[in-house]
Structures are given as structure tokens and as C-alpha cells.
């Protein structure tokens, strides 16, 4: 390893010791060397939540989960439905389903202790290369290169890597491995994350405050924002469908459970048409689950999924005090308690469009 790469790690850790972000899942810089180990359960839970989600959003969810399920044993004892309800609004719901599967395996096959082995961690549900390396380095001080979006940005700028992402990932990982601190791999990983999140930002990076600016090839070339190089974005397909909000005279609406596989599996929803990333659904009242009623058009809502955009036409009807027996996997849900249901954000938006008084979280 060159002296330059040694200096990068040294300068970065000195900065981290002074400026590390205080986050509820962290034990703090230098704690492993002092004999205080980060809790692998909290590290794992936070890393799963932080996938595709900001720190600001995750903080409240993390607090809610750890208050309700303080250990992996507690989480394993929970039902998938309860976990999905607590996760509602955080998105990418396969993460929540994998939380349950992973917790079950940790308890039944590992006696409630996370394995201190990268390969074993990688074999658990919902844990890929990045998450295994993050848990291994932060919780167990395993010198594994941890590469997320922040680290990609820092290292493509440090070394002026012109190879576009994602092709550059292997080159970045190799460089991170060469620079990382073997004695403090967990702190090094979190220092890189913090640098990318607070200083080496995508736009207008605060280079003059960067602790490793003297090593940065992109800054020397006067164009840090050029990195990381990315291929042109592909246009997302646009899909359409409809949602039907059925209320009664008791302040309730009909919800139903989605099928157990595919997009938003096992989540709750108001009745909707058969849209997905490949096909459109009916947008008019012809797709309504009840006939012979007057439906009111409440406008449209838009939602962006990873692979497609969706526009839903929202329809509303009221059956007053009329008796209606919900079908299979359907139930009457109190409008005042909808935040307790496992509603994904797209459904919260649709229901809020029909019932503004519902005041659902995450729709403003």
C-alpha cells in the first residue's frame, strides 16, 4: 500500500473521531477498541432500514422497532403482519418480510447470536454483499470493504475513476480494501459514510472542509461533481390504474390484503385494479368491486416505484348504514386508525385523496 493510501485512512479516522454523527444505532467512534461492542442486532436493523432510505426517515422507525422489539428474539416472536404494519410507509416491503425470516433463522439456527462471519451473514435473508460487510465490520471489526452510494462517491472522486457505475463497483471495492484501517474497520466504514453524507455530497460538495481533500484527484482537477460517472438514465414505464374507497356510516372503509408474492406482497390496500410494472389496470368505475352504487371521482395520485411510475384514479362511494359483508381477505377499518394498518405509501396517498380528514402520516 502506498503512503498516500495510508494517509487517507489516518486523516479520515482523525476527522471521524471529532465529527462522527450521533446516531441511535451507533456505539460511537473508538468504542470497539475500548471493549464496547456495537449491538449486531441494532447494526443489522439499521442497515436494512437504511437501504434506499435516508437517515432522517429511518430514525423514527428505528426507535419504534427497538422500543417494541428490543432484541432479535423479540422480533422473531412477532408476526409478519405486525412487522409490516410497523414498517408501513418505509417502502421496499420485501425488506420487512426478510427481517422476519432472518430473525427466525438467527434465533433457531444461531441461538440468537449473529454470526461473526461474512459468508454466513451473506447467506441470511435480505443480507447481500454490502449489508454483510457493514454488519461484519461495524459489529465485529472484520476488515471487509463496505461500499454504499456515499462510499462510491467519495472514492470515485478521490481517485478520479472515469469508469461508469455500476461497472466501476469492483474497482471501487478494491481501492476501499487497500485504504481501510485493519485496526478500526468499523469506524473506517462509518467515517466514509459520514464523509459522503455530510461533506462529499452529490451537488456542491464542501471540499474546503474535507479532511482528505489534499489526496483528492477530482478536486485537483477542479471538477468533483463529475464523479461518480453514471450511464444515462432509462425512462421508466408509466402505468395507470384505479383505487376504490368504500366507506360506511360508522367511519370505516374496506381494506383488503394483497397477495403473498410480488409487488407490495401481503400489504393492506383499498380495493384496486390489476396494475403492475408491465401492464395497466382499469381506471374507471367498470373496475369497481361493487356495482349499483354512485361513485365520485376524487382525482388522481402519482407514485414512483423503482421500475415504473404509477397514476391512480381515485373513486369514492358510501354505503351509509347499509349492511355489507366484506369478502375474503377484506375487513372494515376505522378511518381514525388507518396508520395502524400495513398500508404502503401509494395507498395512503389514494385514501387521503378520497378522505382528507383521515390525515394519514407520510402523505403531506
Coordinates of C-alpha atoms in Angstrom, one line a residue:
X1 CA 0.0 0.0 0.0
X2 CA 1.3 3.4 -0.9
X3 CA 2.0 6.1 1.8
X4 CA -0.8 8.1 0.2
X5 CA -3.4 5.5 0.9
X6 CA -2.2 5.1 4.4
X7 CA -2.5 8.8 4.9
X8 CA -6.1 8.8 3.6
X9 CA -7.2 6.3 6.2
X10 CA -5.3 8.1 9.0
X11 CA -6.7 11.5 8.2
X12 CA -10.2 10.2 7.7
X13 CA -10.3 8.4 11.1
X14 CA -8.9 11.5 12.9
X15 CA -11.7 13.5 11.4
X16 CA -14.3 10.9 12.4
X17 CA -13.1 10.9 16.0
X18 CA -14.0 14.6 16.2
X19 CA -17.1 14.8 13.9
X20 CA -18.8 11.4 13.9
X21 CA -22.6 11.7 13.6
X22 CA -24.5 10.7 16.7
X23 CA -27.0 8.1 15.5
X24 CA -29.2 5.9 17.7
X25 CA -27.8 2.6 16.3
X26 CA -24.1 3.6 16.8
X27 CA -21.9 2.9 19.7
X28 CA -19.6 5.8 18.9
X29 CA -16.1 6.1 17.5
X30 CA -13.3 4.1 19.1
X31 CA -15.7 2.0 21.3
X32 CA -14.6 -1.4 19.9
X33 CA -11.0 -0.6 20.9
X34 CA -12.3 0.3 24.4
X35 CA -14.1 -3.0 24.7
X36 CA -17.6 -1.8 24.0
X37 CA -19.1 -3.7 21.1
X38 CA -21.9 -2.3 18.9
X39 CA -25.0 -4.5 19.2
X40 CA -25.2 -6.6 16.0
X41 CA -29.0 -6.6 16.2
X42 CA -29.1 -2.8 16.1
X43 CA -26.5 -2.6 13.4
X44 CA -28.4 -5.2 11.2
X45 CA -31.8 -3.5 11.8
X46 CA -30.4 0.0 10.9
X47 CA -28.6 -1.2 7.8
X48 CA -31.7 -3.0 6.5
X49 CA -33.8 0.2 7.1
X50 CA -31.2 2.5 5.5
X51 CA -31.3 0.7 2.2
X52 CA -32.8 3.1 -0.3
X53 CA -33.9 5.4 2.7
X54 CA -32.5 8.5 4.4
X55 CA -31.1 8.6 7.9
X56 CA -33.7 11.3 8.8
X57 CA -36.6 9.0 7.8
X58 CA -35.1 5.9 9.5
X59 CA -34.5 7.4 12.9
X60 CA -38.2 7.3 13.9
X61 CA -38.8 3.9 12.5
X62 CA -35.7 2.5 14.3
X63 CA -36.9 3.9 17.6
X64 CA -40.3 2.4 17.1
X65 CA -38.9 -1.0 16.2
X66 CA -36.4 -1.2 19.0
X67 CA -38.9 0.1 21.6
X68 CA -41.3 -2.7 20.6
X69 CA -38.8 -5.4 19.7
X70 CA -35.6 -4.6 21.6
X71 CA -33.9 -7.9 20.7
X72 CA -33.7 -10.3 17.8
X73 CA -35.7 -12.8 19.8
X74 CA -38.5 -10.3 20.3
X75 CA -38.6 -9.6 16.6
X76 CA -38.6 -13.3 15.8
X77 CA -41.6 -13.7 18.1
X78 CA -43.6 -11.0 16.2
X79 CA -45.9 -11.9 13.3
X80 CA -45.1 -10.8 9.8
X81 CA -48.3 -8.7 9.8
X82 CA -47.3 -6.8 12.8
X83 CA -43.8 -6.1 11.3
X84 CA -45.4 -4.9 8.1
X85 CA -47.7 -2.6 10.0
X86 CA -44.8 -1.1 11.8
X87 CA -42.8 -0.8 8.6
X88 CA -45.7 0.8 6.6
X89 CA -44.5 4.0 4.8
X90 CA -40.8 3.0 4.8
X91 CA -41.1 1.4 1.4
X92 CA -39.4 -1.6 -0.3
X93 CA -41.5 -4.0 1.7
X94 CA -39.5 -7.1 0.9
X95 CA -37.0 -5.7 3.4
X96 CA -39.7 -6.1 6.2
X97 CA -40.6 -9.6 5.2
X98 CA -36.9 -10.6 5.1
X99 CA -36.5 -9.1 8.6
X100 CA -38.9 -11.7 9.9
X101 CA -37.3 -14.5 8.0
X102 CA -33.8 -13.5 9.1
X103 CA -34.7 -13.1 12.8
X104 CA -36.3 -16.5 12.8
X105 CA -33.1 -18.1 11.4
X106 CA -30.8 -16.2 13.8
X107 CA -32.9 -17.5 16.8
X108 CA -33.5 -21.0 15.6
X109 CA -30.1 -21.8 13.9
X110 CA -27.7 -19.4 15.6
X111 CA -29.1 -19.3 19.2
X112 CA -30.0 -15.6 18.9
X113 CA -26.4 -14.5 18.1
X114 CA -25.5 -13.0 14.7
X115 CA -22.6 -14.9 13.1
X116 CA -19.3 -13.1 13.1
X117 CA -18.6 -14.4 9.6
X118 CA -19.1 -12.5 6.3
X119 CA -20.1 -15.6 4.3
X120 CA -22.6 -16.8 6.9
X121 CA -24.1 -13.3 7.1
X122 CA -24.4 -13.1 3.3
X123 CA -26.4 -16.3 3.4
X124 CA -29.2 -14.8 5.5
X125 CA -32.4 -13.5 4.0
X126 CA -32.2 -9.8 3.0
X127 CA -28.4 -9.6 3.5
X128 CA -26.3 -9.1 0.4
X129 CA -22.6 -8.2 0.0
X130 CA -22.9 -4.7 1.2
X131 CA -25.0 -5.4 4.3
X132 CA -22.9 -8.4 5.3
X133 CA -19.7 -6.3 5.0
X134 CA -21.4 -3.5 7.0
X135 CA -22.5 -5.8 9.9
X136 CA -19.2 -7.6 9.8
X137 CA -17.0 -4.5 10.0
X138 CA -19.2 -2.4 12.4
X139 CA -20.3 -5.1 14.8
X140 CA -17.4 -7.5 14.7
X141 CA -14.4 -5.4 13.4
X142 CA -13.9 -7.7 10.4
X143 CA -11.8 -5.8 7.8
X144 CA -14.3 -6.0 5.0
X145 CA -14.7 -3.2 2.4
X146 CA -18.1 -1.5 2.9
X147 CA -19.3 0.2 -0.3
X148 CA -22.6 2.1 -0.4
X149 CA -23.6 5.1 -2.5
X150 CA -21.8 7.5 -0.2
X151 CA -18.6 5.5 -0.4
X152 CA -18.8 5.1 -4.1
X153 CA -19.0 8.9 -4.4
X154 CA -16.0 9.5 -2.1
X155 CA -13.7 7.0 -3.8
X156 CA -14.6 7.8 -7.4
X157 CA -13.7 11.4 -6.5
X158 CA -10.6 10.5 -4.5
X159 CA -9.1 8.5 -7.4
X160 CA -10.9 10.3 -10.3
X161 CA -12.4 7.0 -11.5
X162 CA -13.8 7.5 -15.0
X163 CA -15.4 4.0 -15.3
X164 CA -19.2 4.5 -15.1
X165 CA -21.2 2.9 -12.4
X166 CA -22.2 0.1 -11.9
X167 CA -19.2 -1.2 -13.8
X168 CA -16.8 0.7 -11.5
X169 CA -18.0 -1.1 -8.4
X170 CA -15.2 -3.8 -8.4
X171 CA -12.6 -1.1 -8.9
X172 CA -14.0 0.9 -6.0
X173 CA -14.2 -2.1 -3.7
X174 CA -10.6 -2.9 -4.4
X175 CA -9.5 0.6 -3.5
X176 CA -11.6 0.7 -0.3
X177 CA -9.9 -2.6 0.7
X178 CA -6.5 -1.0 0.1
X179 CA -7.3 2.1 2.1
X180 CA -9.4 0.8 5.0
X181 CA -8.0 0.6 8.5
X182 CA -7.4 -3.0 9.6
X183 CA -7.3 -2.0 13.2
X184 CA -10.6 0.1 13.0
X185 CA -12.6 -1.3 10.1
X186 CA -15.9 -0.4 11.6
X187 CA -15.0 3.2 12.3
X188 CA -13.4 3.5 8.9
X189 CA -16.7 2.3 7.2
X190 CA -18.8 4.7 9.2
X191 CA -16.3 7.5 8.6
X192 CA -16.6 7.0 4.8
X193 CA -20.4 7.0 5.1
X194 CA -20.4 10.2 7.2
X195 CA -18.0 12.0 4.9
X196 CA -20.2 11.2 1.9
X197 CA -23.4 12.2 3.7
X198 CA -22.2 15.5 5.2
X199 CA -19.3 16.9 3.1
X200 CA -18.7 14.9 -0.1
X201 CA -22.3 15.5 -1.2
X202 CA -23.6 14.8 -4.8
X203 CA -24.0 18.5 -5.5
X204 CA -21.8 21.4 -4.2
X205 CA -19.6 19.3 -2.0
X206 CA -17.9 21.2 0.9
X207 CA -14.4 20.4 -0.3
X208 CA -12.7 23.0 1.8
X209 CA -14.0 21.2 4.9
X210 CA -12.9 17.8 3.7
X211 CA -10.3 16.1 5.9
X212 CA -8.8 14.2 2.8
X213 CA -9.0 17.0 0.3
X214 CA -5.2 17.0 -0.2
X215 CA -5.5 13.4 -1.5
X216 CA -8.4 14.1 -3.9
X217 CA -7.7 13.7 -7.6
X218 CA -11.1 15.1 -8.6
X219 CA -10.5 18.3 -6.5
X220 CA -7.1 18.7 -8.1
X221 CA -8.8 18.5 -11.5
X222 CA -11.4 21.1 -10.3
X223 CA -14.5 19.0 -11.1
X224 CA -15.6 16.8 -8.2
X225 CA -19.2 16.8 -9.3
X226 CA -18.2 15.0 -12.5
X227 CA -17.9 11.9 -10.3
X228 CA -19.2 9.2 -10.0
X229 CA -19.7 8.8 -13.7
X230 CA -23.1 7.2 -14.4
X231 CA -24.7 5.9 -17.6
X232 CA -27.7 7.8 -19.0
X233 CA -30.9 7.0 -17.1
X234 CA -33.5 4.9 -18.8
X235 CA -37.1 6.2 -18.9
X236 CA -39.4 4.4 -16.5
X237 CA -42.6 2.9 -18.0
X238 CA -45.8 4.8 -16.9
X239 CA -48.7 2.7 -15.7
X240 CA -52.2 3.6 -14.7
X241 CA -55.0 2.0 -12.5
X242 CA -57.7 2.9 -10.1
X243 CA -58.4 2.7 -6.3
X244 CA -61.9 2.4 -4.9
X245 CA -62.5 3.8 -1.4
X246 CA -65.7 2.4 0.1
X247 CA -66.9 4.0 3.3
X248 CA -69.9 3.3 5.6
X249 CA -71.8 5.4 8.1
X250 CA -69.6 4.2 11.0
X251 CA -66.4 5.9 9.9
X252 CA -64.9 2.8 8.3
X253 CA -63.6 1.9 4.9
X254 CA -62.9 -1.5 3.3
X255 CA -59.4 -2.7 3.2
X256 CA -58.0 -6.0 1.8
X257 CA -54.8 -7.9 1.9
X258 CA -52.6 -8.1 -1.3
X259 CA -51.5 -11.5 -2.5
X260 CA -48.5 -13.1 -0.8
X261 CA -46.0 -12.6 -3.6
X262 CA -44.9 -9.8 -6.0
X263 CA -45.1 -6.1 -5.6
X264 CA -46.3 -4.9 -2.1
X265 CA -46.9 -8.6 -1.1
X266 CA -49.1 -9.0 2.0
X267 CA -49.6 -5.3 2.4
X268 CA -53.1 -3.7 3.0
X269 CA -54.9 -1.7 0.4
X270 CA -58.2 -0.3 -0.6
X271 CA -59.6 -2.3 -3.5
X272 CA -57.7 -1.6 -6.7
X273 CA -57.4 -2.8 -10.3
X274 CA -54.7 -5.1 -11.7
X275 CA -51.9 -2.8 -12.5
X276 CA -48.2 -3.7 -12.2
X277 CA -44.9 -2.7 -13.7
X278 CA -45.7 -4.4 -17.0
X279 CA -49.5 -3.7 -17.5
X280 CA -52.1 -1.1 -16.9
X281 CA -55.2 -1.6 -14.8
X282 CA -58.8 -0.3 -15.4
X283 CA -59.1 3.4 -14.4
X284 CA -62.9 3.8 -14.5
X285 CA -65.9 2.6 -12.4
X286 CA -66.1 -0.5 -14.5
X287 CA -63.3 -2.0 -12.3
X288 CA -65.2 -1.2 -9.1
X289 CA -65.7 -4.1 -6.7
X290 CA -69.4 -3.1 -6.0
X291 CA -72.0 -2.4 -8.6
X292 CA -75.2 -0.4 -8.4
X293 CA -73.6 2.4 -6.4
X294 CA -72.8 6.1 -7.2
X295 CA -69.1 6.6 -7.4
X296 CA -67.5 10.0 -7.1
X297 CA -64.2 10.8 -8.9
X298 CA -61.7 12.3 -6.4
X299 CA -58.9 13.0 -8.9
X300 CA -55.5 11.2 -9.4
X301 CA -52.4 10.5 -7.4
X302 CA -49.0 9.7 -8.7
X303 CA -46.4 7.4 -7.2
X304 CA -42.9 6.4 -8.3
X305 CA -41.7 2.8 -7.8
X306 CA -38.2 1.6 -8.5
X307 CA -39.0 0.4 -12.0
X308 CA -42.1 2.3 -13.1
X309 CA -44.3 5.3 -12.3
X310 CA -48.0 4.9 -11.5
X311 CA -51.0 7.2 -11.8
X312 CA -54.1 6.0 -9.9
X313 CA -57.6 7.4 -10.4
X314 CA -59.3 7.6 -7.0
X315 CA -63.0 6.8 -6.7
X316 CA -65.1 7.0 -3.6
X317 CA -68.6 5.7 -2.6
X318 CA -70.6 5.5 0.6
X319 CA -73.0 2.7 1.5
X320 CA -74.3 4.6 4.5
X321 CA -75.7 2.3 7.1
X322 CA -76.3 -0.5 4.5
X323 CA -75.0 -3.8 5.7
X324 CA -72.2 -5.2 3.7
X325 CA -70.2 -8.3 4.4
X326 CA -66.6 -7.9 3.2
X327 CA -65.1 -10.7 1.1
X328 CA -62.2 -13.0 1.7
X329 CA -59.1 -11.1 3.0
X330 CA -61.2 -7.9 3.4
X331 CA -62.2 -6.1 6.5
X332 CA -63.7 -2.8 7.8
X333 CA -61.0 -0.5 9.1
X334 CA -61.5 2.6 11.2
X335 CA -60.5 5.8 9.3
X336 CA -59.1 7.2 12.5
X337 CA -56.8 4.2 12.9
X338 CA -55.5 3.7 9.4
X339 CA -52.0 4.5 10.5
X340 CA -52.1 1.2 12.4
X341 CA -52.7 -0.7 9.2
X342 CA -50.0 -2.1 6.9
X343 CA -50.7 0.5 4.2
X344 CA -48.0 1.3 1.7
X345 CA -47.4 4.9 0.8
X346 CA -49.2 4.7 -2.5
X347 CA -52.4 3.5 -0.8
X348 CA -52.1 6.2 1.9
X349 CA -51.9 8.8 -0.9
X350 CA -55.0 7.3 -2.6
X351 CA -57.1 7.1 0.6
X352 CA -56.0 10.6 1.6
X353 CA -57.2 11.9 -1.7
X354 CA -60.7 10.5 -1.1
X355 CA -60.8 11.2 2.6
X356 CA -58.7 14.3 3.5
X357 CA -59.9 14.0 7.1
X358 CA -58.0 10.8 7.5
X359 CA -54.7 12.8 8.0
X360 CA -52.5 9.8 7.2
X361 CA -48.8 10.1 8.0
X362 CA -46.5 10.3 5.1
X363 CA -49.0 11.8 2.6
X364 CA -48.2 15.5 3.2

